């Protein structure tokens, strides 16, 4: 089979697995991104997310993750839900309404990897979603799927930014797509103005250590800094503000992934429901949910923090 036949197969099979977009970039060292990442780390924007300081070389060079890497396949999966939370419900980011995306996407990546192997024979490839040191947004842009907005997110022109990103690095030769060269933010700055904690900087840099998503999900300490009091705008797990205000998300359409069907407690629970939820019930109801990353104790901390606002 030729390079173009391999490429066509990858894209067709990715679509059959339910991925909404698939783009391909040539695997090469990310020199500009290495500089940006280094500055970001030097400024301490990772906060207590120490894992962001590890494996710098792997993060900026795909051939360190897959020897002989030639192509980086980027896949997007829509998570925009059809349903909204109730008016009195405590706010939870849309990405966490259903089953944990890591598991859902990992399964799809496995199927894709196996199918490519079967079709092409000799093939070395590894799929990643979030869990490994890969600069996923950069690869998505390089694969022609969209641009990085002032809110730091990868935005597609057709459907906005409510997408997960996954990458498959391979030593297979594939036809690369053209890099997405345009930036459709223009003079808009709605996200910067709307961010409740001033985490968005002028040059598309997100100060992770000031983001509500960081405080409510990644921070393991029991206390959220006092200077954040009154700023969480009722967000209990994650935050969607800089995406909700983005005009490009007017084009978001509901996802069709059955695994992302919302857990009804997430749509309905108010402050009192969360407060009275026992640890055992939490573990049962949210055993497959992204909320388990914060654990019951973290959820209780977040609830207490927003209640005191
Ligand atoms: C650490 C992390 C966080 C941290 C830090 C945020 C951050 N911006 O780094 C916290 C916990 C705060 C966070 C929050 C969220 N995250 Co997060 N996060 C990550 C993770 C694991 C690593 C990101 C990283 O490498 N950061 C380091 C900085 C330096 O890199 P970066 O922001 O990606 O910027 C790079 C490029 O964007 C580019 N770039 C930056 N500026 C510019 C400017 C120009 C001109 C150019 C050309 C390029 C460029 O260069 C940078 C260095 O390479 C990725 C998964 C992954 N492996 O990539 C998910 C990921 C970025 N997160 C994701 C999501 C969904 C979120 C939230 C929306 C979740 C929520 N609703 O609460 C928020 C959004 C916050 C925001 N506005 O960015 C998605 C983003 C999907 C998308 N469409 O973009 C990812 C890709 C996970 C996934 N697999 O789907 N996240
Ligand atoms: S997710 Fe929320 S806190 Fe984080 S940058 Fe966006 S608006 Fe700001
Ligand atoms: S809100 Fe405006 S500035 Fe922010 S990402 Fe969307 S288009 Fe760009």
Tab-separated table of N, CA and C and ligand atoms in Angstrom, residues 147-153 155 183-192 200 242 245-248, ligand 3:
chain	number	residue	atom	x	y	z
A	147	UNK	N	-6.803	26.595	15.609
A	147	UNK	CA	-5.791	27.512	16.149
A	147	UNK	C	-5.895	27.566	17.672
A	148	UNK	N	-4.831	28.052	18.309
A	148	UNK	CA	-4.868	28.204	19.762
A	148	UNK	C	-5.407	29.599	20.065
A	149	UNK	N	-6.537	29.629	20.763
A	149	UNK	CA	-7.191	30.903	21.043
A	149	UNK	C	-6.530	31.628	22.205
A	150	UNK	N	-7.018	32.856	22.443
A	150	UNK	CA	-6.472	33.622	23.576
A	150	UNK	C	-6.826	32.959	24.900
A	151	UNK	N	-7.779	32.037	24.870
A	151	UNK	CA	-8.102	31.280	26.087
A	151	UNK	C	-7.228	30.033	26.212
A	152	UNK	N	-6.254	29.897	25.325
A	152	UNK	CA	-5.312	28.770	25.395
A	152	UNK	C	-5.847	27.482	24.799
A	153	UNK	N	-7.098	27.469	24.401
A	153	UNK	CA	-7.680	26.228	23.878
A	153	UNK	C	-7.516	26.099	22.371
A	155	UNK	N	-9.119	25.672	19.012
A	155	UNK	CA	-10.468	25.981	18.513
A	155	UNK	C	-10.588	25.539	17.058
A	183	UNK	N	-5.380	32.700	12.590
A	183	UNK	CA	-5.828	32.871	13.962
A	183	UNK	C	-7.108	33.703	13.874
A	184	UNK	N	-8.228	33.095	14.241
A	184	UNK	CA	-9.512	33.773	14.068
A	184	UNK	C	-10.003	34.468	15.337
A	185	UNK	N	-9.101	34.748	16.276
A	185	UNK	CA	-9.516	35.507	17.467
A	185	UNK	C	-9.684	36.992	17.119
A	186	UNK	N	-8.848	37.474	16.209
A	186	UNK	CA	-8.922	38.887	15.823
A	186	UNK	C	-8.777	39.798	17.027
A	187	UNK	N	-9.656	40.807	17.107
A	187	UNK	CA	-9.540	41.781	18.207
A	187	UNK	C	-10.355	41.363	19.437
A	188	UNK	N	-11.040	40.237	19.317
A	188	UNK	CA	-11.866	39.778	20.457
A	188	UNK	C	-10.985	39.504	21.675
A	189	UNK	N	-11.500	39.754	22.876
A	189	UNK	CA	-10.779	39.397	24.107
A	189	UNK	C	-11.786	39.031	25.201
A	190	UNK	N	-12.903	38.476	24.753
A	190	UNK	CA	-13.985	38.134	25.688
A	190	UNK	C	-13.496	37.178	26.777
A	191	UNK	N	-12.678	36.188	26.390
A	191	UNK	CA	-12.236	35.185	27.376
A	191	UNK	C	-11.344	35.821	28.430
A	192	UNK	N	-10.442	36.691	27.988
A	192	UNK	CA	-9.509	37.330	28.939
A	192	UNK	C	-10.312	38.156	29.945
A	200	UNK	N	-5.694	34.275	32.401
A	200	UNK	CA	-5.311	34.367	30.986
A	200	UNK	C	-4.449	35.597	30.736
A	242	UNK	N	-14.058	30.546	30.085
A	242	UNK	CA	-13.366	31.120	28.923
A	242	UNK	C	-13.768	30.439	27.615
A	245	UNK	N	-17.843	31.826	26.831
A	245	UNK	CA	-18.003	33.172	26.265
A	245	UNK	C	-17.457	33.282	24.844
A	246	UNK	N	-16.775	32.242	24.397
A	246	UNK	CA	-16.104	32.337	23.086
A	246	UNK	C	-17.129	32.272	21.942
A	247	UNK	N	-17.137	33.277	21.072
A	247	UNK	CA	-18.116	33.291	19.975
A	247	UNK	C	-18.027	32.061	19.081
A	248	UNK	N	-16.855	31.438	18.970
A	248	UNK	CA	-16.718	30.263	18.104
A	248	UNK	C	-17.481	29.073	18.660
B	3	LIG	S1	-13.266	34.461	23.314
B	3	LIG	FE1	-12.476	35.650	21.606
B	3	LIG	S2	-10.292	35.955	22.094
B	3	LIG	FE2	-11.046	34.310	23.403
B	3	LIG	S3	-10.542	32.442	22.297
B	3	LIG	FE3	-12.640	32.976	21.724
B	3	LIG	S4	-12.412	34.242	19.858
B	3	LIG	FE4	-10.400	34.116	20.823
